[in-house]
Coordinates of C-alpha atoms in Angstrom, one line a residue:
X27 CA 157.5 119.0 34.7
X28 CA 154.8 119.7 37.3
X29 CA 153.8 122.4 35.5
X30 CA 153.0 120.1 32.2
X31 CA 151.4 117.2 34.4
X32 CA 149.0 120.3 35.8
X33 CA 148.5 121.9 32.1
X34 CA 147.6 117.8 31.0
X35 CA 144.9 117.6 34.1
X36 CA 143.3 120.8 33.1
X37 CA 143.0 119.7 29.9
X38 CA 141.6 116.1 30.8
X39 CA 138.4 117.8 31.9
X40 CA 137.6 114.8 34.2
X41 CA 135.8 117.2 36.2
X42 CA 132.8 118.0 33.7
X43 CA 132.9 114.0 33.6
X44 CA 130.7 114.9 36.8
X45 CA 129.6 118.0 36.2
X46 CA 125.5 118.9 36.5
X47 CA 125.4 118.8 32.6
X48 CA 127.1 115.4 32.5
X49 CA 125.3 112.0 31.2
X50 CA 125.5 110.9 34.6
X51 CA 123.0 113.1 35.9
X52 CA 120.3 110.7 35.1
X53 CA 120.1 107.8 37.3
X54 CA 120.4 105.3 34.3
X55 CA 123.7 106.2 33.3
X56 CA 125.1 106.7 36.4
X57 CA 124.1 102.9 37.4
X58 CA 125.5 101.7 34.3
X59 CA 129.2 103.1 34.7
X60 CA 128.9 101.5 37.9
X61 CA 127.6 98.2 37.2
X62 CA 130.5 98.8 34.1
X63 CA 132.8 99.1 36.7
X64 CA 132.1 96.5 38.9
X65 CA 132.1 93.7 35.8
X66 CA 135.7 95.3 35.5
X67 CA 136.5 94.8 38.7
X68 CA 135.5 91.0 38.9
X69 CA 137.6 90.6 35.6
X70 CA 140.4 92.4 37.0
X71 CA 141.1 89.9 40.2
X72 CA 142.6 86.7 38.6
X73 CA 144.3 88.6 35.6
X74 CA 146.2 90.7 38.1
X75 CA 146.6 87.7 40.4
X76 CA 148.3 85.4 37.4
X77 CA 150.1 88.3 35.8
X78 CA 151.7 88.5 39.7
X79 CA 152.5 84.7 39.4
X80 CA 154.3 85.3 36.3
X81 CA 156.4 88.4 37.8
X82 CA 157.0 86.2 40.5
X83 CA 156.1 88.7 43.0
X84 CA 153.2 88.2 45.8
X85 CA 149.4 88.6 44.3
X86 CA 148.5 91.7 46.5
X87 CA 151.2 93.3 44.5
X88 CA 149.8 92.6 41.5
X89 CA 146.2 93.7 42.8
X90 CA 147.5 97.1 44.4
X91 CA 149.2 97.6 41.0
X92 CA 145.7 97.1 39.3
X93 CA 144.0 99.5 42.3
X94 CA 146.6 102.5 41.8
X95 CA 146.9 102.1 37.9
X96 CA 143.8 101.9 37.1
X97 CA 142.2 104.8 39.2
X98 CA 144.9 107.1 38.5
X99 CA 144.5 106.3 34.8
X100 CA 140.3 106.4 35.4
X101 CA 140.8 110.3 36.0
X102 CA 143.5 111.7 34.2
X103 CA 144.1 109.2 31.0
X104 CA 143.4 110.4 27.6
X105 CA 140.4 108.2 26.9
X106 CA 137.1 107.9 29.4
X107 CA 136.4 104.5 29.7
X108 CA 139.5 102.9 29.3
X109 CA 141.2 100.0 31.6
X110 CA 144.7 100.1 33.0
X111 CA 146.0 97.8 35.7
X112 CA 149.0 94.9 35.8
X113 CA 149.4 93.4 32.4
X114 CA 151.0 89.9 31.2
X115 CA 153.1 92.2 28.7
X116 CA 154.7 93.7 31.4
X117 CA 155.5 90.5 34.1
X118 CA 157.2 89.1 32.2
X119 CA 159.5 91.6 31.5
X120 CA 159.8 91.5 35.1
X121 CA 160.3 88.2 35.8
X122 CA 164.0 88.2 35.7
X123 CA 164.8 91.3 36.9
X124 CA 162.6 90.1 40.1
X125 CA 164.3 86.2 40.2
X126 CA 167.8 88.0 39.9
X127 CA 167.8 91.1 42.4
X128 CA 164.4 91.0 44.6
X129 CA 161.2 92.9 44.3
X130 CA 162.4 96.0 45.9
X131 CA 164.7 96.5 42.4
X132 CA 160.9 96.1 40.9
X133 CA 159.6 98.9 42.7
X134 CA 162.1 101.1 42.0
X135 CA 162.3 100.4 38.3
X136 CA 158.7 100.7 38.3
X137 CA 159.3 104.6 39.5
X138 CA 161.7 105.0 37.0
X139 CA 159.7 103.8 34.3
X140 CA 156.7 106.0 35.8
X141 CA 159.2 109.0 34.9
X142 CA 160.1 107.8 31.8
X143 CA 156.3 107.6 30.6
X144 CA 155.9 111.6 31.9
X145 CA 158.8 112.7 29.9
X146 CA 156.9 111.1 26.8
X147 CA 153.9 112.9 27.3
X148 CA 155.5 115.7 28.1
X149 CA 157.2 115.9 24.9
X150 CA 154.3 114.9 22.8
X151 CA 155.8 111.2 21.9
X152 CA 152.1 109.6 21.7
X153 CA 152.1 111.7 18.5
X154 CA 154.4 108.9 16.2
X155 CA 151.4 106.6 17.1
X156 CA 149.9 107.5 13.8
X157 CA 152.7 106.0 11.9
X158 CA 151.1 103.1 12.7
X159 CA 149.1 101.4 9.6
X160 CA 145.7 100.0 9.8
X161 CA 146.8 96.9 8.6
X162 CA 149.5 96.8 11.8
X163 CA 146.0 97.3 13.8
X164 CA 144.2 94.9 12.7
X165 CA 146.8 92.0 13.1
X166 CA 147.7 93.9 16.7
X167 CA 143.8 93.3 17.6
X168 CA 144.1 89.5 16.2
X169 CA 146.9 88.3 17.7
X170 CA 145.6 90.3 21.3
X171 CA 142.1 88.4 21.0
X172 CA 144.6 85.0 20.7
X173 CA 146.6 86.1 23.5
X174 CA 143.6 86.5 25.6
X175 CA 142.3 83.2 24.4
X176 CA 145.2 81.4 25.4
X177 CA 145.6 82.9 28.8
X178 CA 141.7 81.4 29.3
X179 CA 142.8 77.6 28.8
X180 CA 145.0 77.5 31.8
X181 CA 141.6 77.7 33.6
X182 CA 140.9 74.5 32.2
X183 CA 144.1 72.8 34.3
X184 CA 143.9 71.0 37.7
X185 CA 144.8 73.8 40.2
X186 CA 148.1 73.9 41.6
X187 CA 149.3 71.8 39.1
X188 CA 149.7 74.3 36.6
X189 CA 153.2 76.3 35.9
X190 CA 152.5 80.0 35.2
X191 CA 153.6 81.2 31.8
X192 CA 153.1 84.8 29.4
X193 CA 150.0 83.3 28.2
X194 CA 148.6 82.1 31.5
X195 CA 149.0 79.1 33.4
X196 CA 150.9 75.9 31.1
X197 CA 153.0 72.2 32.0
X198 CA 149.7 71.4 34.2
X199 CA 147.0 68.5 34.1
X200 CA 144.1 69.2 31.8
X201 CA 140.5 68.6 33.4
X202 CA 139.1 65.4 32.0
X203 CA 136.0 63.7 32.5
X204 CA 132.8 65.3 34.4
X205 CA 135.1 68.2 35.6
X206 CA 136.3 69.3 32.1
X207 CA 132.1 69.1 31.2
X208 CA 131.3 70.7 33.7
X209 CA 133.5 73.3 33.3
X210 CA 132.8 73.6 30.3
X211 CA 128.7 73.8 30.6
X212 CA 129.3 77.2 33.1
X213 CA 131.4 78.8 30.2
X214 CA 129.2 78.3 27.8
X215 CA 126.0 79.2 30.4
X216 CA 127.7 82.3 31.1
X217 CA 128.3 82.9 27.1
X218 CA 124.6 82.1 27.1
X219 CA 123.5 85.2 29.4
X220 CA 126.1 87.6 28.2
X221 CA 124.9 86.9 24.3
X222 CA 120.8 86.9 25.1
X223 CA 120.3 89.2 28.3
X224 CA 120.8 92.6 25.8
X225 CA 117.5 91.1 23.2
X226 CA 115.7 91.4 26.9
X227 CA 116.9 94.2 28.7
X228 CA 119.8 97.0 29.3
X229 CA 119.5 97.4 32.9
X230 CA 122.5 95.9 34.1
X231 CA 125.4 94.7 32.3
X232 CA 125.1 91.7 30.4
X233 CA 128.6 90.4 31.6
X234 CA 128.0 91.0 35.1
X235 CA 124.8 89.3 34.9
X236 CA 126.7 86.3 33.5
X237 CA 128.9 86.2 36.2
X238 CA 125.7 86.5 38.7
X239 CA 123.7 83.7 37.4
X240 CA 126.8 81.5 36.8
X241 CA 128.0 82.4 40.4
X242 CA 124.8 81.5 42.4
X243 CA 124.4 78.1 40.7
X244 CA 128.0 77.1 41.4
X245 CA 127.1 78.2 44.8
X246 CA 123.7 77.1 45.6
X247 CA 124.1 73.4 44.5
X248 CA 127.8 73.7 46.0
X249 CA 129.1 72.4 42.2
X250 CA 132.8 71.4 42.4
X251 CA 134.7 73.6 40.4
X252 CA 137.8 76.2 40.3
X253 CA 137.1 79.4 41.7
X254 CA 139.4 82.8 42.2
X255 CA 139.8 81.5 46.0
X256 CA 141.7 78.1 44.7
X257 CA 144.3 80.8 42.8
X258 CA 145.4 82.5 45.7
X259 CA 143.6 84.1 48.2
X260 CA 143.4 88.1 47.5
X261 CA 142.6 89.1 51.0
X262 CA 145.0 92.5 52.5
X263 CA 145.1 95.8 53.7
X264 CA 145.5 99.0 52.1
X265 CA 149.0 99.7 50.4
X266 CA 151.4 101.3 52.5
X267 CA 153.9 104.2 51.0
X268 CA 157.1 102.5 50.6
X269 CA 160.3 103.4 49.4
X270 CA 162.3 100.9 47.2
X271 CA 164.6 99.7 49.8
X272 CA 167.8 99.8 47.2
X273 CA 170.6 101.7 47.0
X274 CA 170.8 104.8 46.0
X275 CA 173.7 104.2 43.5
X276 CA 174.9 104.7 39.9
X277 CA 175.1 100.9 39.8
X278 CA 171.4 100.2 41.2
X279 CA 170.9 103.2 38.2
X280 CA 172.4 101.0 35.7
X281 CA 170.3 97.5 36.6
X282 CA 167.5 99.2 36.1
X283 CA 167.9 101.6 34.0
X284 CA 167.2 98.7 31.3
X285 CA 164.4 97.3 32.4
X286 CA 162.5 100.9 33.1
X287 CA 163.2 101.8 29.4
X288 CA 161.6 98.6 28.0
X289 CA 158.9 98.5 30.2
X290 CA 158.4 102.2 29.5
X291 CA 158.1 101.6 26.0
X292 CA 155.6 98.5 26.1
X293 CA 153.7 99.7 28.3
X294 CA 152.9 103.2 26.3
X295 CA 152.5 101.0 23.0
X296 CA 150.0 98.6 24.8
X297 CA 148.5 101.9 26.4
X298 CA 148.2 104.0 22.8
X299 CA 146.6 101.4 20.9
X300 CA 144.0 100.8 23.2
X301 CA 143.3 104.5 23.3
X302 CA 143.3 104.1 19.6
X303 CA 141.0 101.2 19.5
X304 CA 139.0 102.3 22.0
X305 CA 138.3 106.0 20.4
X306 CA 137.5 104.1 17.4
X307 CA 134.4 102.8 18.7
X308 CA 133.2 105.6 21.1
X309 CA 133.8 107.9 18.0
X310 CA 136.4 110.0 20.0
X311 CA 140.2 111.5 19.1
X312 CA 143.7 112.5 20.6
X313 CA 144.7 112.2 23.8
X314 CA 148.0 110.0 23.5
X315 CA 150.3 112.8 25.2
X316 CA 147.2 113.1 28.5
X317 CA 147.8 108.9 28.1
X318 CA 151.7 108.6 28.5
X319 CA 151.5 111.4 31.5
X320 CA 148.5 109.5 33.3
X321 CA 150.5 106.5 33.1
X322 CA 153.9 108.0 33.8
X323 CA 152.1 109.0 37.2
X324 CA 150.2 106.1 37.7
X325 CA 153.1 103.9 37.6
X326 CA 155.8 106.5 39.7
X327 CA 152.9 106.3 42.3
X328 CA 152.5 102.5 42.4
X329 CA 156.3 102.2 42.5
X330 CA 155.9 103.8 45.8
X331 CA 153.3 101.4 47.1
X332 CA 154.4 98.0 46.7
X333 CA 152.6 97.9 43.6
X334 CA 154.9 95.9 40.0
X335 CA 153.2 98.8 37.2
X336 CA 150.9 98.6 34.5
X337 CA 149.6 99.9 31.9
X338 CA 146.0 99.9 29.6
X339 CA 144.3 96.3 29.0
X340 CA 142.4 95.8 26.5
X341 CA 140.6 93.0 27.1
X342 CA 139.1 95.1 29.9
X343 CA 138.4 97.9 28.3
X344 CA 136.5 96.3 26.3
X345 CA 134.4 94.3 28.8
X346 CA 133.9 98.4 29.8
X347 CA 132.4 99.6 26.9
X348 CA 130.6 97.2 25.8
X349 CA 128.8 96.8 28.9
X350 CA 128.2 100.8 28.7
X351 CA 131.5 102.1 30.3
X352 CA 131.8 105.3 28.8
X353 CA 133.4 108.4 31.6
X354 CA 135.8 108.6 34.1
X355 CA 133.4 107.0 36.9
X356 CA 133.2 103.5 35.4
X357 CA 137.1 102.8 35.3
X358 CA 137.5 104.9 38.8
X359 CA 134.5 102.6 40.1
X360 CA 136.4 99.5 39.1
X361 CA 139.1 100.1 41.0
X362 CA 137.5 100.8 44.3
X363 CA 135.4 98.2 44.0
X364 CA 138.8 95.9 43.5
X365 CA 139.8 97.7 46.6
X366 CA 136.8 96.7 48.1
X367 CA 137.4 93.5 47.4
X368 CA 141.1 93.3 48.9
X369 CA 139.3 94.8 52.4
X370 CA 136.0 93.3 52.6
X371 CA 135.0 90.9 50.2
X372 CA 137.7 88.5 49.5
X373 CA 135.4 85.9 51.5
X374 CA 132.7 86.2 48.7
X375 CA 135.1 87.1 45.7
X376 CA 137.0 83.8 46.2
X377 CA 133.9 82.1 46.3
X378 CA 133.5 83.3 42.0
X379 CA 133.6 80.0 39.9
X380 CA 136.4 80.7 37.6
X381 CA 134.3 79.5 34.5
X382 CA 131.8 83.0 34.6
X383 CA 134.8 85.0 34.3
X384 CA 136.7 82.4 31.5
X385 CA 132.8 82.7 29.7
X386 CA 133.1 86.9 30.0
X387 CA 136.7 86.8 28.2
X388 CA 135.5 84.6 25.5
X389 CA 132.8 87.3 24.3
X390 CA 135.6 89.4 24.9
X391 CA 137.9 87.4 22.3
X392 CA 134.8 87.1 19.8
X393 CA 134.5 90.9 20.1
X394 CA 137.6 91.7 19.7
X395 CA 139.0 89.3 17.0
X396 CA 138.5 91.4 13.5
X397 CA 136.6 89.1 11.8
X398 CA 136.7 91.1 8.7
X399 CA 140.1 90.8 8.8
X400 CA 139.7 87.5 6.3
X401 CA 137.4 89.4 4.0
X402 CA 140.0 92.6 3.8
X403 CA 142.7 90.2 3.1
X404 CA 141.8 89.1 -0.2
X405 CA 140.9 92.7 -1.2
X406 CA 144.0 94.5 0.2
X407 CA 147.7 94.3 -1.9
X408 CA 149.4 91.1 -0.6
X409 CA 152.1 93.4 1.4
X410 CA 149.1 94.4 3.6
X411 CA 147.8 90.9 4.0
X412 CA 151.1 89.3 5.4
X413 CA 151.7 92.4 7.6
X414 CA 148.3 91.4 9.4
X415 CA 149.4 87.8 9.5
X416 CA 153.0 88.6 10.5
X417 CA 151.8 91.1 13.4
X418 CA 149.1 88.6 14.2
X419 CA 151.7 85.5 14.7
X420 CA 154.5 87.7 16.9
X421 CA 151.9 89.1 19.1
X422 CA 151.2 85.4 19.9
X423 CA 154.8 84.4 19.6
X424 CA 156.3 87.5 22.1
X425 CA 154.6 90.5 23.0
X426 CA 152.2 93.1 21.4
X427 CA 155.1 96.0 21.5
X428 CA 157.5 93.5 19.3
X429 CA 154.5 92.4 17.2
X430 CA 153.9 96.5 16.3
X431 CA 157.5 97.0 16.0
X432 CA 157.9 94.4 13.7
X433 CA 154.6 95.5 11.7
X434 CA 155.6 99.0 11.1
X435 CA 159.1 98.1 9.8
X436 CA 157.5 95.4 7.2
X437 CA 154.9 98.4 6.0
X438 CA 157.7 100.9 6.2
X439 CA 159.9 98.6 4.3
X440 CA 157.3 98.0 1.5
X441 CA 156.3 101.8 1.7
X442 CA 160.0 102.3 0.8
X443 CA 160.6 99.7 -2.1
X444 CA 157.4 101.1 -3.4
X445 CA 158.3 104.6 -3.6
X446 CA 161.5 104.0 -4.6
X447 CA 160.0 103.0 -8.1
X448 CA 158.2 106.1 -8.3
X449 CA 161.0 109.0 -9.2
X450 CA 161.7 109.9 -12.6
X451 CA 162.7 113.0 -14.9
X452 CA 161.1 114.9 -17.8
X453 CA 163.7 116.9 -20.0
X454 CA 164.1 119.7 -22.4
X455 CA 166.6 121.8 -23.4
X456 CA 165.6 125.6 -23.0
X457 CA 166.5 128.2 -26.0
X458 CA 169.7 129.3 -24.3
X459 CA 171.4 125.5 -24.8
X460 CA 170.9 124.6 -21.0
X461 CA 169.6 120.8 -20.6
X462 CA 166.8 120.9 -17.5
X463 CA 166.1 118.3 -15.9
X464 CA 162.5 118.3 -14.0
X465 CA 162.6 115.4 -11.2
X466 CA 158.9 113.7 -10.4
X467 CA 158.7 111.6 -7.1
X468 CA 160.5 111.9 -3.7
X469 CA 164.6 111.4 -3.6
X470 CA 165.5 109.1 -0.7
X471 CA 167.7 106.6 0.1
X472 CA 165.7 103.9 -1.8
X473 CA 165.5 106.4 -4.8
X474 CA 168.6 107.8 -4.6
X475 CA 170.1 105.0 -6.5
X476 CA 167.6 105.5 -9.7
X477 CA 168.0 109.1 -9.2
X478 CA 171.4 108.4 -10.5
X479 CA 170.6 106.5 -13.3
X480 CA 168.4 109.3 -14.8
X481 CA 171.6 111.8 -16.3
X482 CA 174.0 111.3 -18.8
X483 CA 177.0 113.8 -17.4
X484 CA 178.7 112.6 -20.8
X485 CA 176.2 113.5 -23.2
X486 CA 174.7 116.6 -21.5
X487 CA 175.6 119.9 -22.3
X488 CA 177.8 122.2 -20.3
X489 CA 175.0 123.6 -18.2
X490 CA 173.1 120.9 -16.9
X491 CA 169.4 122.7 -14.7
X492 CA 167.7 119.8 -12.2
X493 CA 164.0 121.3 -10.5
X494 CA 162.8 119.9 -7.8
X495 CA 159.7 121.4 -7.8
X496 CA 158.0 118.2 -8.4
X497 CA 160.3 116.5 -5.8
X498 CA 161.5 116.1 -2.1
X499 CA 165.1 116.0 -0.9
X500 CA 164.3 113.7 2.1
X501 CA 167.4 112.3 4.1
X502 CA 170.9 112.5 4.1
X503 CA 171.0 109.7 1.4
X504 CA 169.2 112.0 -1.3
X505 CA 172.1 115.0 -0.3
X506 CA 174.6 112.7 -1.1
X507 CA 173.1 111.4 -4.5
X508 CA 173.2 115.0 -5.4
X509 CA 176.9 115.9 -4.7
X510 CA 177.9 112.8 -6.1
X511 CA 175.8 113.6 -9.3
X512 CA 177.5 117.4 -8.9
X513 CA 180.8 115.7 -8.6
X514 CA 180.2 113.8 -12.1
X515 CA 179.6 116.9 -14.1
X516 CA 182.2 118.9 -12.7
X517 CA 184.6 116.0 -13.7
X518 CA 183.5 116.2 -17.0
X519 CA 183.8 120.1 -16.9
X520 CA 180.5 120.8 -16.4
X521 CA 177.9 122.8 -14.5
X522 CA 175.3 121.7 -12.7
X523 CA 172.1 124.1 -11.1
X524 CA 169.8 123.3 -8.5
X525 CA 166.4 125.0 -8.4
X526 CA 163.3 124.3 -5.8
X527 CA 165.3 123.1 -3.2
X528 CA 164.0 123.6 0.1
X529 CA 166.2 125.7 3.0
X530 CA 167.2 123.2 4.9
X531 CA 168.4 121.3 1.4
X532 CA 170.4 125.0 0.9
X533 CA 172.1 124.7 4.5
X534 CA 172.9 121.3 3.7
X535 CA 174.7 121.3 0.8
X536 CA 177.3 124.3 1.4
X537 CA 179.6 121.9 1.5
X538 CA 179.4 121.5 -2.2
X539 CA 180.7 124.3 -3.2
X540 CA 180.7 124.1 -7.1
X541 CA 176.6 123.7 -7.0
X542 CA 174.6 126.9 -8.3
X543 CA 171.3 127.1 -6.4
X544 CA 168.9 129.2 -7.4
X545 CA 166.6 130.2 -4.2
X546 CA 164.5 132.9 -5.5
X547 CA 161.7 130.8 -6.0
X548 CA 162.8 127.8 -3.8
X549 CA 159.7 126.7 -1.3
X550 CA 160.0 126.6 2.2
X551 CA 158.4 123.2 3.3
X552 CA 156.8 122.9 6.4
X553 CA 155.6 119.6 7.9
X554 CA 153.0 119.0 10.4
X555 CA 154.2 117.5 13.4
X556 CA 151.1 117.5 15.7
X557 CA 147.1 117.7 15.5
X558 CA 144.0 118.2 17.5
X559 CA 140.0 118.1 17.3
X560 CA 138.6 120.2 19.2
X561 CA 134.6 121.1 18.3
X562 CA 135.1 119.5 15.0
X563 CA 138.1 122.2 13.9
X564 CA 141.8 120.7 13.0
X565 CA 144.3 122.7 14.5
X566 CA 148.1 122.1 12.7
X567 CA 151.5 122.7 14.2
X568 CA 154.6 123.1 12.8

């Protein structure tokens, strides 16, 4: 395994990320992946303070979570640029496993979990992420700019009145009056900067600059309004190694055996679509199997320092690139300057008027949302358009990992029904009196049952020839068909010859011992199970 995690560093390259030959050798860039970072990082303190509240573990463990995470991820994750820390998808998984057995069972499902994620990567899981369709993606994007959306209005509740919740803070008193106004004037101020400082100039970060100018005005004229200090106050020290005092027992395996496995799973689902949404608009490819390690030892690491796990946010990634995050130093800056924050600068950070960062996520739910989305849906086959809605409305509903479930068994399920419709048989009978029959479209289990319908065993004469050279024998469904189709000439007296069946079709049908296969032409299929781009060559394994 060690050997793997070292073989998926080498390959990172994070190094040349600062080599002499780097973009960041000019001054420009290299103060823009660290004014990137440091928007990140401002971002980063009340998302990973709420997503502690909903864990219902201490907000210093949801900060250290969002320290570790994200710097480990910064320098060995598949994707430059990309965001990790504690995520809302992932707290409140916690939250019972926390309200039932303590936070020290956190920690050490968190280390499990960690472990889980390296054995993924190490076995090239990331790969099945492009089963995903584009139309799963798009209502995955939707329903994650809603999500982030949501979580914003809790900002809009008296403080300490509010219950914490998935989506952020609910069950509170909503700001009325001059308050609610004036909240709602510093949002859209800071929407205001963020929108017009890029038509003037590039030299800092538009979101940053948002949060600057909205800052100092809440601060100069002393304006009443929420800020990060009226959350919880972020102030610590630096995280201590720590083992998860539990015991070291088959039944502590079994509690969190569990939770690990679920939270292993959403977080590399959360994680691989924002690699994949992220590479799709810094023009980049592959990586998932570097992801699920990075995380994997992210998240074993953080286990071990008091931190609850995490994986990539996308809402923060993309506050990173567009405000010109693209290398390893950007998302390695954020997380020292959230450090920074926890050792010095919780004084000035608390001090942040909680509307600049509310205005920030808003341009980050406008930039996000796929507005397109209602233009593609009255182009697209109506399957497609209620998978985006569907994945769009669960994502709100549960999670993002159920919402992508659920969208890839709808589009697998129509892919199916589709397909099933699509087999058929051309036949002739050849000079010798034998009746062939040539099969078009692939046998499956939704086939398998029209696959039947297409001979008359009655009717046919005594040798019956089916090619598959037009065909695929896919699953064990399709093997059956055919010995039960085998079994209906032979009670009839009849025989029946297989041609252009694949090898692994031959092995799996010795069982059927009255079938003739001819294998002197049969193919031998192979099917790609993995792919890389490297300088612009694909590169196919089988």
């Amino acid at each position: 395994m060690t050997r793997a995690i070292m073989a998926a560093l080498a390959d990172s390259n994070y190094l040349a990320q600062f080599s002499a030959g780097d973009r960041l050798t000019t001054s420009h860039h290299l103060r823009t992946e660290i004014l990137s970072g440091l928007t990140v990082a401002l971002a980063l303190v009340p998302e990973a303070v709420a997503f502690a509240f909903v864990a219902g573990v201490h907000p210093l463990v949801g900060l250290y979570a969002a320290f570790i995470v994200g710097l480990i991820t910064a320098l060995m994750g598949g994707r430059p640029g990309m965001i990790s820390g504690a995520t809302g998808a992932l707290a409140v998984v916690m939250v019972s496993l926390v309200a039932e057995h303590g936070v020290e069972y956190l920690f050490a499902t968190v280390v499990l979990m960690g472990l889980f994620q390296i054995l993924a990567g190490i076995l090239r899981l990331g790969k099945f992420m492009r089963l995903v369709p584009h139309s799963v993606m798009l209502g995955f994007v939707n329903g994650l700019a809603i999500v982030i959306f949501l979580a914003q209005l809790g900002q809009f509740q008296v403080p300490g009145s509010a219950e914490v919740s998935g989506h952020g803070m609910s069950g509170g008193e909503w700001l009325t009056g001059w308050p609610l106004v004036t909240m709602l004037a510093l949002v859209v101020l800071t929407m205001g900067v963020i929108w017009r400082l890029p038509k003037l100039t590039t030299a800092i970060p538009a979101p940053l600059a948002g949060i600057a100018v909205t800052a100092l005005l809440v601060i100069l004229f002393g304006i009443d309004v929420p800020r990060v200090g009226d959350m919880a106050s972020i102030e610590g020290g630096l995280p201590q190694f720590h083992l998860p005092m539990v015991p070291f027992t088959l039944e502590t395996l079994w509690i969190i055996l569990p939770y690990a496995l679920i939270l292993a799973a959403i977080g590399l689902i959360e994680s691989l679509l924002t690699l994949n949404l992220v590479g799709e608009i810094v023009h980049e490819r592959g990586g998932a199997s570097q992801e699920c390690v990075a995380q994997g030892v992210a998240n074993t690491v953080t286990g071990f320092f008091g931190g609850m796990g995490g994986c990539a946010m996308i809402g923060q990634s993309m506050i990173n690139v567009n405000s010109g995050g693209r290398t390893r130093l950007s998302g390695a800056s954020a997380a020292l300057f959230l450090l920074g924050f926890i050792l010095f600068g919780a004084p000035l950070i608390e001090q942040i008027p909680l509307a600049a960062l509310v205005g920030v996520m808003f341009m980050v739910v406008i930039g996000t949302f796929a507005w397109r989305s209602f233009t593609i849906m009255r182009k697209v086959p109506l399957t497609d358009a209620v998978v985006i809605v569907v994945v769009t409305v669960v994502t709100v509903a549960t999670d993002l990992a159920t919402a992508v479930v659920v969208g890839v068994i709808i589009s697998a399920l129509v892919y199916a029904w589709k397909t099933a419709a699509h087999i058929h048989a051309r036949s002739y009978i050849t000079p010798e009196g034998a009746k062939v029959y040539q099969i078009e479209g692939p046998l499956f289990f939704g086939s398998a049952h029209a696959f039947a319908d297409l001979f008359d065993p009655e009717h046919d004469p005594r040798r019956v020839v089916v090619d598959f050279a037009q065909s695929r024998v896919a699953d064990q469904s399709a093997l059956t068909a055919i010995e039960a189709l085998a079994a209906k000439y032979e009670k009839v007296g009849k025989r029946l010859e297989l041609r252009h069946l694949s090898h692994d079709c031959h092995k799996l049908l010795t069982k059927a011992g009255q079938l003739m296969v001819d294998s002197d032409d049969d193919p031998d299929y192979a099917i790609a199970a993995n792919y890389s781009v490297r300088t612009g060559v694909l590169q196919a394994g089988h």
